[in-house]
Amino acid sequence: MSFTNEAATVPPTPSLERGLKKNAIGTRDIVFMLVSAAAPLTIVVGIAPLALAVGGVGAPSIYLVAAAGLALFAIGFMALTRHVQSYSGFYGYIAKSLGRVVGLGAGLTAWMSYNGIQIGLYGLLGIQANLAVKSLTGLELPWWLYAILAIGAVWYLGWRGIDVGAKVLAVLLTLETAIVALVAAFVLAQGGAQGINFDSFSPGAIFTPQFAAVIALGFSAFMGFESGALYREEARDPDRSVPRATYISIAFIGAFYAFAVWIIVQAFGPAAIQEFAAGHLDAGDTAYIMAGNYTGEWCVNLMSVLIVTSVFASQLSFHNTINRYTLSLSREGIFLKHSGRISPRYKTPSVAGMEQTILALVLVGAAAVLGLDPFTQFLIWTNSPGVIGILILQALTGLGVIVYFARRKTAGLRWYVIPSTVIATIIMCVVVVLMAQNVSLITGLPDGDPINTVLLVIAPLVFILGVALAMVLKRIGPAAYLRIGHAD
């Protein structure tokens, strides 16, 4: 397998009414979509307690470390987007820097990963929606019913257009950010449980084995920040708006998470937080207890509703991302031609959106029939391969940046682009290894359990499948092979 140029004339892509809506979104809209994908309130309520239970008082710092690593990655990634035209996200950039064979492996991995992350979240939404409705009305319904309703709403907003979805996400993101800020103000005003302190950011709290064990959770909280490149076709002035939105989203997510999790530490005290969070993992109510203790029951009820909208916002953002990967793979003949059709009315990838909706319905329905737990089984089992896949794609993209600019002495390239990318790529590889070593902490299953192994190998196997398919196409379908990653 070679990373050399594959100079060849790319066959024209079949007409599929392919034009998405032009100049539909700007920097602010892209920021809302990227941050919404990270689901701030969902992380604070659902994932941060696990980080605190395992990592202890230093858990807030994992988000700052992750933000720093991803900022280094973004430097090289954004430099590549200025020199390489692609509307296919990681798939297109990897194909154009590391070659079509690696590119198709990356394309299928990206499609699988984002689907796994997005669809798994329906389990969390179902849980939280049932809790919210039960607390407000006393009515208890199965989680999958709420999931099906959300799937329909996500499909509708995705079909209506990226600009419509961005407006909805702006409202939902503002509300969930505001509730966290409100609770934080009450905690700080009352001096927390043991007085305000900054132990979470001390070297003694950071340089520990427990911190290393949960660092992957920090990186997983940023899933989706990189998808801004997918919206270049629909963005106003993409050479400016996409990089700006990417850097803003990384900075906001890192600062928001670190601050919000630090507030949880203050609410219960650094001496007690690890034991308290560990004791409430099954109930998932650490953040709710904090809100109840410092603000009142009204805030708990409001938070229980807003976490549902937080998960929904994340799913809508990922739905849009998946549709554009499907569109790219269809344009290039890897997926069915029909999947790449564009809605003539709304200029959206309408067929891709319908197909993703059907896939979500099938998997949620299967989980309901099999009686899977919506969190410990459905969410974890579908999310984990997706997170591993995205981390692998980030490492490959970093390698692609290095290879691309090493082959071309590009005028005007900043001196720090290659060094920062090398560091970021190494960090991504280390995080993948750490996640593999500590997967049992995420699944709750014992070391050596075959389910852990399956979850770890899904993403690499999908990548290998894509590589093998590309090699077959190179021999029997050269026209389709030449379009891999190049149908822009």
Tab-separated table of N, CA and C in Angstrom, residues 34-190:
chain	number	residue	atom	x	y	z
A	34	LEU	N	-21.623	22.017	15.618
A	34	LEU	CA	-20.477	21.275	16.151
A	34	LEU	C	-20.587	21.105	17.665
A	35	VAL	N	-20.958	22.167	18.362
A	35	VAL	CA	-21.066	22.087	19.817
A	35	VAL	C	-22.271	21.226	20.208
A	36	SER	N	-23.355	21.339	19.446
A	36	SER	CA	-24.532	20.521	19.747
A	36	SER	C	-24.224	19.035	19.605
A	37	ALA	N	-23.379	18.676	18.638
A	37	ALA	CA	-22.987	17.274	18.485
A	37	ALA	C	-22.301	16.767	19.743
A	38	ALA	N	-21.572	17.649	20.417
A	38	ALA	CA	-20.880	17.262	21.644
A	38	ALA	C	-21.820	17.157	22.839
A	39	ALA	N	-23.046	17.658	22.699
A	39	ALA	CA	-24.097	17.523	23.723
A	39	ALA	C	-23.618	17.924	25.118
A	40	PRO	N	-23.380	19.209	25.368
A	40	PRO	CA	-22.807	19.646	26.649
A	40	PRO	C	-23.538	19.143	27.887
A	41	LEU	N	-24.859	19.314	27.942
A	41	LEU	CA	-25.582	18.904	29.142
A	41	LEU	C	-25.580	17.380	29.289
A	42	THR	N	-25.603	16.672	28.160
A	42	THR	CA	-25.555	15.211	28.204
A	42	THR	C	-24.260	14.729	28.836
A	43	ILE	N	-23.159	15.360	28.467
A	43	ILE	CA	-21.857	14.984	29.038
A	43	ILE	C	-21.837	15.274	30.535
A	44	VAL	N	-22.337	16.442	30.932
A	44	VAL	CA	-22.311	16.831	32.340
A	44	VAL	C	-23.152	15.875	33.186
A	45	VAL	N	-24.319	15.494	32.692
A	45	VAL	CA	-25.222	14.648	33.471
A	45	VAL	C	-24.883	13.167	33.323
A	46	GLY	N	-24.553	12.737	32.090
A	46	GLY	CA	-24.435	11.321	31.844
A	46	GLY	C	-23.042	10.738	31.865
A	47	ILE	N	-22.026	11.501	31.425
A	47	ILE	CA	-20.676	10.949	31.260
A	47	ILE	C	-19.705	11.447	32.319
A	48	ALA	N	-19.829	12.704	32.700
A	48	ALA	CA	-18.897	13.272	33.684
A	48	ALA	C	-18.867	12.492	34.997
A	49	PRO	N	-20.008	12.017	35.524
A	49	PRO	CA	-19.932	11.228	36.762
A	49	PRO	C	-19.046	9.986	36.646
A	50	LEU	N	-19.025	9.346	35.468
A	50	LEU	CA	-18.136	8.207	35.267
A	50	LEU	C	-16.684	8.652	35.314
A	51	ALA	N	-16.385	9.787	34.683
A	51	ALA	CA	-15.018	10.321	34.728
A	51	ALA	C	-14.605	10.650	36.149
A	52	LEU	N	-15.522	11.190	36.944
A	52	LEU	CA	-15.229	11.519	38.343
A	52	LEU	C	-15.083	10.254	39.188
A	53	ALA	N	-15.909	9.248	38.915
A	53	ALA	CA	-15.846	8.008	39.690
A	53	ALA	C	-14.533	7.280	39.486
A	54	VAL	N	-13.990	7.351	38.274
A	54	VAL	CA	-12.742	6.652	37.963
A	54	VAL	C	-11.536	7.573	38.141
A	55	GLY	N	-11.633	8.782	37.604
A	55	GLY	CA	-10.488	9.696	37.605
A	55	GLY	C	-10.361	10.556	38.841
A	56	GLY	N	-11.423	10.633	39.644
A	56	GLY	CA	-11.358	11.406	40.868
A	56	GLY	C	-11.376	12.900	40.635
A	57	VAL	N	-10.802	13.617	41.568
A	57	VAL	CA	-10.887	15.072	41.568
A	57	VAL	C	-10.245	15.710	40.340
A	58	GLY	N	-9.335	15.016	39.667
A	58	GLY	CA	-8.662	15.576	38.486
A	58	GLY	C	-9.466	15.466	37.212
A	59	ALA	N	-10.645	14.869	37.261
A	59	ALA	CA	-11.432	14.633	36.048
A	59	ALA	C	-11.693	15.888	35.213
A	60	PRO	N	-11.941	17.073	35.807
A	60	PRO	CA	-12.177	18.242	34.955
A	60	PRO	C	-11.030	18.538	33.986
A	61	SER	N	-9.820	18.173	34.367
A	61	SER	CA	-8.665	18.494	33.527
A	61	SER	C	-8.576	17.644	32.275
A	62	ILE	N	-9.282	16.500	32.231
A	62	ILE	CA	-9.187	15.675	31.023
A	62	ILE	C	-9.755	16.422	29.824
A	63	TYR	N	-10.694	17.328	30.063
A	63	TYR	CA	-11.291	18.066	28.958
A	63	TYR	C	-10.356	19.160	28.445
A	64	LEU	N	-9.556	19.713	29.339
A	64	LEU	CA	-8.563	20.697	28.899
A	64	LEU	C	-7.447	20.023	28.112
A	65	VAL	N	-7.021	18.848	28.571
A	65	VAL	CA	-5.997	18.097	27.842
A	65	VAL	C	-6.508	17.708	26.458
A	66	ALA	N	-7.745	17.226	26.407
A	66	ALA	CA	-8.332	16.842	25.124
A	66	ALA	C	-8.463	18.048	24.199
A	67	ALA	N	-8.881	19.187	24.731
A	67	ALA	CA	-9.017	20.393	23.914
A	67	ALA	C	-7.671	20.815	23.346
A	68	ALA	N	-6.619	20.732	24.159
A	68	ALA	CA	-5.284	21.093	23.684
A	68	ALA	C	-4.835	20.155	22.570
A	69	GLY	N	-5.045	18.843	22.753
A	69	GLY	CA	-4.652	17.886	21.732
A	69	GLY	C	-5.422	18.070	20.438
A	70	LEU	N	-6.719	18.328	20.545
A	70	LEU	CA	-7.541	18.502	19.357
A	70	LEU	C	-7.288	19.846	18.677
A	71	ALA	N	-6.886	20.848	19.445
A	71	ALA	CA	-6.509	22.128	18.841
A	71	ALA	C	-5.260	21.950	17.981
A	72	LEU	N	-4.293	21.162	18.483
A	72	LEU	CA	-3.106	20.854	17.682
A	72	LEU	C	-3.497	20.107	16.412
A	73	PHE	N	-4.418	19.164	16.553
A	73	PHE	CA	-4.895	18.423	15.386
A	73	PHE	C	-5.567	19.374	14.391
A	74	ALA	N	-6.376	20.295	14.892
A	74	ALA	CA	-7.129	21.193	14.019
A	74	ALA	C	-6.211	22.102	13.204
A	75	ILE	N	-5.042	22.437	13.743
A	75	ILE	CA	-4.111	23.289	12.996
A	75	ILE	C	-3.754	22.642	11.662
A	76	GLY	N	-3.340	21.379	11.721
A	76	GLY	CA	-2.993	20.684	10.488
A	76	GLY	C	-4.201	20.389	9.623
A	77	PHE	N	-5.304	19.981	10.257
A	77	PHE	CA	-6.513	19.645	9.510
A	77	PHE	C	-7.035	20.857	8.744
A	78	MET	N	-7.089	22.015	9.386
A	78	MET	CA	-7.575	23.212	8.722
A	78	MET	C	-6.614	23.677	7.628
A	79	ALA	N	-5.314	23.465	7.835
A	79	ALA	CA	-4.349	23.791	6.783
A	79	ALA	C	-4.605	22.927	5.555
A	80	LEU	N	-4.897	21.656	5.785
A	80	LEU	CA	-5.179	20.751	4.667
A	80	LEU	C	-6.447	21.169	3.932
A	81	THR	N	-7.471	21.606	4.669
A	81	THR	CA	-8.722	21.996	4.016
A	81	THR	C	-8.551	23.211	3.116
A	82	ARG	N	-7.530	24.023	3.395
A	82	ARG	CA	-7.286	25.199	2.549
A	82	ARG	C	-6.592	24.826	1.243
A	83	HIS	N	-5.911	23.684	1.219
A	83	HIS	CA	-5.170	23.280	0.032
A	83	HIS	C	-5.831	22.147	-0.738
A	84	VAL	N	-6.750	21.456	-0.109
A	84	VAL	CA	-7.412	20.317	-0.742
A	84	VAL	C	-8.916	20.538	-0.693
A	85	GLN	N	-9.561	20.567	-1.836
A	85	GLN	CA	-11.006	20.741	-1.869
A	85	GLN	C	-11.691	19.401	-1.628
A	86	SER	N	-12.563	19.361	-0.660
A	86	SER	CA	-13.333	18.154	-0.403
A	86	SER	C	-14.579	18.513	0.383
A	87	TYR	N	-15.685	17.895	0.007
A	87	TYR	CA	-16.928	18.038	0.760
A	87	TYR	C	-17.254	16.736	1.494
A	88	SER	N	-16.256	15.856	1.632
A	88	SER	CA	-16.482	14.515	2.168
A	88	SER	C	-15.866	14.290	3.531
A	89	GLY	N	-15.518	15.351	4.248
A	89	GLY	CA	-14.980	15.198	5.591
A	89	GLY	C	-13.707	14.381	5.626
A	90	PHE	N	-13.533	13.609	6.693
A	90	PHE	CA	-12.338	12.787	6.837
A	90	PHE	C	-12.107	11.913	5.607
A	91	TYR	N	-13.183	11.369	5.072
A	91	TYR	CA	-13.087	10.453	3.930
A	91	TYR	C	-12.339	11.098	2.765
A	92	GLY	N	-12.798	12.272	2.350
A	92	GLY	CA	-12.190	12.926	1.204
A	92	GLY	C	-10.756	13.353	1.453
A	93	TYR	N	-10.481	13.896	2.639
A	93	TYR	CA	-9.128	14.383	2.922
A	93	TYR	C	-8.130	13.235	3.046
A	94	ILE	N	-8.551	12.129	3.638
A	94	ILE	CA	-7.654	10.976	3.741
A	94	ILE	C	-7.409	10.379	2.362
A	95	ALA	N	-8.448	10.282	1.531
A	95	ALA	CA	-8.285	9.737	0.186
A	95	ALA	C	-7.332	10.586	-0.651
A	96	LYS	N	-7.388	11.902	-0.479
A	96	LYS	CA	-6.562	12.789	-1.294
A	96	LYS	C	-5.165	12.987	-0.735
A	97	SER	N	-4.911	12.492	0.451
A	97	SER	CA	-3.570	12.632	1.034
A	97	SER	C	-2.849	11.297	1.179
A	98	LEU	N	-3.606	10.237	1.492
A	98	LEU	CA	-2.995	8.922	1.686
A	98	LEU	C	-3.355	7.931	0.584
A	99	GLY	N	-4.185	8.348	-0.353
A	99	GLY	CA	-4.529	7.472	-1.460
A	99	GLY	C	-5.930	6.898	-1.339
A	100	ARG	N	-6.423	6.401	-2.467
A	100	ARG	CA	-7.803	5.930	-2.534
A	100	ARG	C	-8.045	4.671	-1.706
A	101	VAL	N	-7.055	3.790	-1.629
A	101	VAL	CA	-7.244	2.545	-0.889
A	101	VAL	C	-7.487	2.838	0.590
A	102	VAL	N	-6.608	3.625	1.197
A	102	VAL	CA	-6.799	4.025	2.588
A	102	VAL	C	-8.053	4.889	2.711
A	103	GLY	N	-8.299	5.698	1.698
A	103	GLY	CA	-9.449	6.596	1.729
A	103	GLY	C	-10.773	5.864	1.843
A	104	LEU	N	-10.961	4.794	1.075
A	104	LEU	CA	-12.233	4.087	1.152
A	104	LEU	C	-12.385	3.385	2.501
A	105	GLY	N	-11.272	2.870	3.038
A	105	GLY	CA	-11.334	2.322	4.395
A	105	GLY	C	-11.807	3.362	5.381
A	106	ALA	N	-11.293	4.591	5.229
A	106	ALA	CA	-11.698	5.686	6.108
A	106	ALA	C	-13.153	6.067	5.883
A	107	GLY	N	-13.617	6.054	4.619
A	107	GLY	CA	-14.993	6.434	4.323
A	107	GLY	C	-16.006	5.510	4.979
A	108	LEU	N	-15.786	4.202	4.859
A	108	LEU	CA	-16.709	3.256	5.484
A	108	LEU	C	-16.624	3.317	7.003
A	109	THR	N	-15.413	3.542	7.519
A	109	THR	CA	-15.246	3.664	8.970
A	109	THR	C	-15.987	4.888	9.495
A	110	ALA	N	-15.894	5.989	8.780
A	110	ALA	CA	-16.597	7.207	9.197
A	110	ALA	C	-18.103	6.986	9.199
A	111	TRP	N	-18.616	6.366	8.138
A	111	TRP	CA	-20.056	6.121	8.051
A	111	TRP	C	-20.525	5.237	9.200
A	112	MET	N	-19.776	4.173	9.478
A	112	MET	CA	-20.134	3.284	10.585
A	112	MET	C	-20.037	4.005	11.928
A	113	SER	N	-18.980	4.772	12.125
A	113	SER	CA	-18.723	5.403	13.417
A	113	SER	C	-19.803	6.414	13.784
A	114	TYR	N	-20.129	7.284	12.856
A	114	TYR	CA	-21.140	8.300	13.164
A	114	TYR	C	-22.516	7.677	13.349
A	115	ASN	N	-22.818	6.635	12.588
A	115	ASN	CA	-24.082	5.936	12.810
A	115	ASN	C	-24.128	5.298	14.191
A	116	GLY	N	-23.018	4.663	14.595
A	116	GLY	CA	-22.976	4.038	15.907
A	116	GLY	C	-23.180	5.035	17.029
A	117	ILE	N	-22.513	6.180	16.916
A	117	ILE	CA	-22.639	7.208	17.954
A	117	ILE	C	-24.057	7.774	17.976
A	118	GLN	N	-24.586	8.097	16.792
A	118	GLN	CA	-25.902	8.737	16.732
A	118	GLN	C	-27.022	7.807	17.176
A	119	ILE	N	-27.023	6.603	16.666
A	119	ILE	CA	-28.125	5.688	16.971
A	119	ILE	C	-28.075	5.239	18.426
A	120	GLY	N	-26.883	5.021	18.963
A	120	GLY	CA	-26.775	4.626	20.367
A	120	GLY	C	-27.367	5.648	21.312
A	121	LEU	N	-27.289	6.915	20.931
A	121	LEU	CA	-27.817	7.966	21.795
A	121	LEU	C	-29.335	7.897	21.960
A	122	TYR	N	-30.032	7.192	21.070
A	122	TYR	CA	-31.473	7.045	21.252
A	122	TYR	C	-31.781	6.272	22.529
A	123	GLY	N	-30.867	5.405	22.955
A	123	GLY	CA	-31.063	4.724	24.230
A	123	GLY	C	-31.047	5.696	25.390
A	124	LEU	N	-30.072	6.615	25.375
A	124	LEU	CA	-29.987	7.622	26.434
A	124	LEU	C	-31.181	8.562	26.387
A	125	LEU	N	-31.588	8.963	25.188
A	125	LEU	CA	-32.743	9.858	25.080
A	125	LEU	C	-33.993	9.189	25.646
A	126	GLY	N	-34.174	7.902	25.327
A	126	GLY	CA	-35.341	7.201	25.834
A	126	GLY	C	-35.376	7.140	27.350
A	127	ILE	N	-34.210	6.880	27.955
A	127	ILE	CA	-34.121	6.843	29.417
A	127	ILE	C	-34.480	8.196	30.016
A	128	GLN	N	-33.839	9.239	29.518
A	128	GLN	CA	-34.021	10.569	30.091
A	128	GLN	C	-35.425	11.113	29.828
A	129	ALA	N	-35.984	10.822	28.659
A	129	ALA	CA	-37.348	11.278	28.370
A	129	ALA	C	-38.349	10.608	29.306
A	130	ASN	N	-38.151	9.325	29.563
A	130	ASN	CA	-39.053	8.624	30.481
A	130	ASN	C	-38.940	9.188	31.894
A	131	LEU	N	-37.708	9.494	32.335
A	131	LEU	CA	-37.518	10.071	33.666
A	131	LEU	C	-38.198	11.440	33.772
A	132	ALA	N	-38.055	12.238	32.715
A	132	ALA	CA	-38.646	13.579	32.736
A	132	ALA	C	-40.168	13.516	32.784
A	133	VAL	N	-40.734	12.705	31.916
A	133	VAL	CA	-42.200	12.592	31.876
A	133	VAL	C	-42.725	11.991	33.179
A	134	LYS	N	-42.038	10.996	33.703
A	134	LYS	CA	-42.474	10.360	34.945
A	134	LYS	C	-42.437	11.339	36.118
A	135	SER	N	-41.375	12.160	36.181
A	135	SER	CA	-41.261	13.105	37.295
A	135	SER	C	-42.311	14.207	37.217
A	136	LEU	N	-42.725	14.553	35.995
A	136	LEU	CA	-43.684	15.643	35.823
A	136	LEU	C	-45.138	15.172	35.843
A	137	THR	N	-45.396	13.942	35.372
A	137	THR	CA	-46.781	13.486	35.242
A	137	THR	C	-47.075	12.175	35.962
A	138	GLY	N	-46.009	11.436	36.317
A	138	GLY	CA	-46.210	10.128	36.921
A	138	GLY	C	-46.401	9.021	35.903
A	139	LEU	N	-46.447	9.378	34.609
A	139	LEU	CA	-46.657	8.400	33.545
A	139	LEU	C	-45.327	7.762	33.155
A	140	GLU	N	-45.302	6.443	33.080
A	140	GLU	CA	-44.077	5.739	32.704
A	140	GLU	C	-44.320	4.955	31.427
A	141	LEU	N	-43.481	5.216	30.403
A	141	LEU	CA	-43.600	4.567	29.105
A	141	LEU	C	-42.270	3.927	28.733
A	142	PRO	N	-42.260	2.955	27.840
A	142	PRO	CA	-41.005	2.311	27.444
A	142	PRO	C	-40.070	3.281	26.726
A	143	TRP	N	-38.774	3.104	26.953
A	143	TRP	CA	-37.774	4.013	26.391
A	143	TRP	C	-37.828	4.066	24.882
A	144	TRP	N	-38.124	2.917	24.246
A	144	TRP	CA	-38.074	2.867	22.787
A	144	TRP	C	-39.192	3.681	22.138
A	145	LEU	N	-40.269	3.931	22.850
A	145	LEU	CA	-41.332	4.761	22.296
A	145	LEU	C	-40.843	6.199	22.104
A	146	TYR	N	-40.160	6.716	23.123
A	146	TYR	CA	-39.580	8.062	23.002
A	146	TYR	C	-38.518	8.094	21.903
A	147	ALA	N	-37.750	7.014	21.797
A	147	ALA	CA	-36.707	6.952	20.777
A	147	ALA	C	-37.317	7.023	19.374
A	148	ILE	N	-38.415	6.316	19.162
A	148	ILE	CA	-39.055	6.328	17.840
A	148	ILE	C	-39.588	7.719	17.507
A	149	LEU	N	-40.189	8.382	18.497
A	149	LEU	CA	-40.674	9.752	18.263
A	149	LEU	C	-39.518	10.680	17.906
A	150	ALA	N	-38.388	10.528	18.588
A	150	ALA	CA	-37.221	11.368	18.313
A	150	ALA	C	-36.655	11.076	16.931
A	151	ILE	N	-36.641	9.815	16.531
A	151	ILE	CA	-36.143	9.458	15.198
A	151	ILE	C	-36.948	10.177	14.120
A	152	GLY	N	-38.260	10.213	14.292
A	152	GLY	CA	-39.107	10.916	13.328
A	152	GLY	C	-38.832	12.412	13.284
A	153	ALA	N	-38.649	13.010	14.450
A	153	ALA	CA	-38.387	14.455	14.506
A	153	ALA	C	-37.029	14.789	13.900
A	154	VAL	N	-36.024	13.960	14.162
A	154	VAL	CA	-34.695	14.170	13.584
A	154	VAL	C	-34.763	14.082	12.060
A	155	TRP	N	-35.479	13.073	11.562
A	155	TRP	CA	-35.621	12.954	10.104
A	155	TRP	C	-36.253	14.209	9.508
A	156	TYR	N	-37.323	14.707	10.131
A	156	TYR	CA	-38.039	15.850	9.561
A	156	TYR	C	-37.148	17.088	9.494
A	157	LEU	N	-36.455	17.385	10.586
A	157	LEU	CA	-35.606	18.579	10.604
A	157	LEU	C	-34.422	18.429	9.652
A	158	GLY	N	-33.872	17.222	9.540
A	158	GLY	CA	-32.790	17.010	8.590
A	158	GLY	C	-33.260	17.177	7.156
A	159	TRP	N	-34.477	16.737	6.875
A	159	TRP	CA	-35.034	16.864	5.528
A	159	TRP	C	-35.328	18.322	5.181
A	160	ARG	N	-35.772	19.101	6.165
A	160	ARG	CA	-36.137	20.488	5.906
A	160	ARG	C	-34.950	21.369	5.533
A	161	GLY	N	-33.752	21.005	5.960
A	161	GLY	CA	-32.604	21.796	5.534
A	161	GLY	C	-31.635	22.086	6.656
A	162	ILE	N	-30.373	22.252	6.294
A	162	ILE	CA	-29.316	22.472	7.267
A	162	ILE	C	-29.518	23.785	8.004
A	163	ASP	N	-30.080	24.800	7.327
A	163	ASP	CA	-30.302	26.090	7.966
A	163	ASP	C	-31.420	26.017	8.999
A	164	VAL	N	-32.463	25.235	8.709
A	164	VAL	CA	-33.552	25.056	9.673
A	164	VAL	C	-33.034	24.330	10.903
A	165	GLY	N	-32.277	23.241	10.675
A	165	GLY	CA	-31.701	22.494	11.789
A	165	GLY	C	-30.787	23.350	12.640
A	166	ALA	N	-30.009	24.227	12.001
A	166	ALA	CA	-29.081	25.082	12.743
A	166	ALA	C	-29.830	26.030	13.670
A	167	LYS	N	-30.982	26.526	13.224
A	167	LYS	CA	-31.779	27.431	14.076
A	167	LYS	C	-32.317	26.690	15.300
A	168	VAL	N	-32.782	25.474	15.099
A	168	VAL	CA	-33.279	24.677	16.219
A	168	VAL	C	-32.151	24.382	17.201
A	169	LEU	N	-30.989	24.009	16.664
A	169	LEU	CA	-29.847	23.690	17.516
A	169	LEU	C	-29.396	24.910	18.316
A	170	ALA	N	-29.486	26.089	17.713
A	170	ALA	CA	-29.082	27.306	18.417
A	170	ALA	C	-29.926	27.516	19.666
A	171	VAL	N	-31.225	27.306	19.546
A	171	VAL	CA	-32.124	27.478	20.692
A	171	VAL	C	-31.833	26.440	21.763
A	172	LEU	N	-31.740	25.173	21.357
A	172	LEU	CA	-31.539	24.095	22.327
A	172	LEU	C	-30.199	24.230	23.033
A	173	LEU	N	-29.145	24.578	22.282
A	173	LEU	CA	-27.818	24.717	22.890
A	173	LEU	C	-27.790	25.871	23.886
A	174	THR	N	-28.455	26.965	23.555
A	174	THR	CA	-28.515	28.106	24.468
A	174	THR	C	-29.192	27.728	25.778
A	175	LEU	N	-30.276	26.973	25.679
A	175	LEU	CA	-31.014	26.582	26.878
A	175	LEU	C	-30.189	25.651	27.766
A	176	GLU	N	-29.528	24.655	27.183
A	176	GLU	CA	-28.791	23.710	28.015
A	176	GLU	C	-27.543	24.366	28.616
A	177	THR	N	-26.942	25.290	27.901
A	177	THR	CA	-25.798	26.024	28.459
A	177	THR	C	-26.248	26.900	29.610
A	178	ALA	N	-27.410	27.520	29.449
A	178	ALA	CA	-27.919	28.425	30.481
A	178	ALA	C	-28.223	27.688	31.778
A	179	ILE	N	-28.768	26.475	31.703
A	179	ILE	CA	-29.114	25.761	32.936
A	179	ILE	C	-27.855	25.351	33.699
A	180	VAL	N	-26.806	24.966	32.975
A	180	VAL	CA	-25.545	24.631	33.645
A	180	VAL	C	-24.953	25.876	34.300
A	181	ALA	N	-25.001	27.009	33.586
A	181	ALA	CA	-24.474	28.254	34.148
A	181	ALA	C	-25.264	28.672	35.382
A	182	LEU	N	-26.577	28.455	35.366
A	182	LEU	CA	-27.427	28.818	36.502
A	182	LEU	C	-27.059	27.991	37.738
A	183	VAL	N	-26.941	26.671	37.559
A	183	VAL	CA	-26.581	25.810	38.688
A	183	VAL	C	-25.194	26.185	39.201
A	184	ALA	N	-24.275	26.449	38.286
A	184	ALA	CA	-22.913	26.827	38.678
A	184	ALA	C	-22.925	28.093	39.526
A	185	ALA	N	-23.744	29.052	39.163
A	185	ALA	CA	-23.826	30.305	39.924
A	185	ALA	C	-24.301	30.051	41.351
A	186	PHE	N	-25.284	29.169	41.508
A	186	PHE	CA	-25.783	28.839	42.854
A	186	PHE	C	-24.708	28.130	43.677
A	187	VAL	N	-23.970	27.200	43.054
A	187	VAL	CA	-22.924	26.478	43.775
A	187	VAL	C	-21.826	27.432	44.238
A	188	LEU	N	-21.395	28.298	43.332
A	188	LEU	CA	-20.327	29.242	43.678
A	188	LEU	C	-20.792	30.247	44.722
A	189	ALA	N	-22.037	30.714	44.595
A	189	ALA	CA	-22.554	31.697	45.543
A	189	ALA	C	-22.627	31.140	46.961
A	190	GLN	N	-22.853	29.824	47.071
A	190	GLN	CA	-22.957	29.182	48.387
A	190	GLN	C	-21.635	28.571	48.844
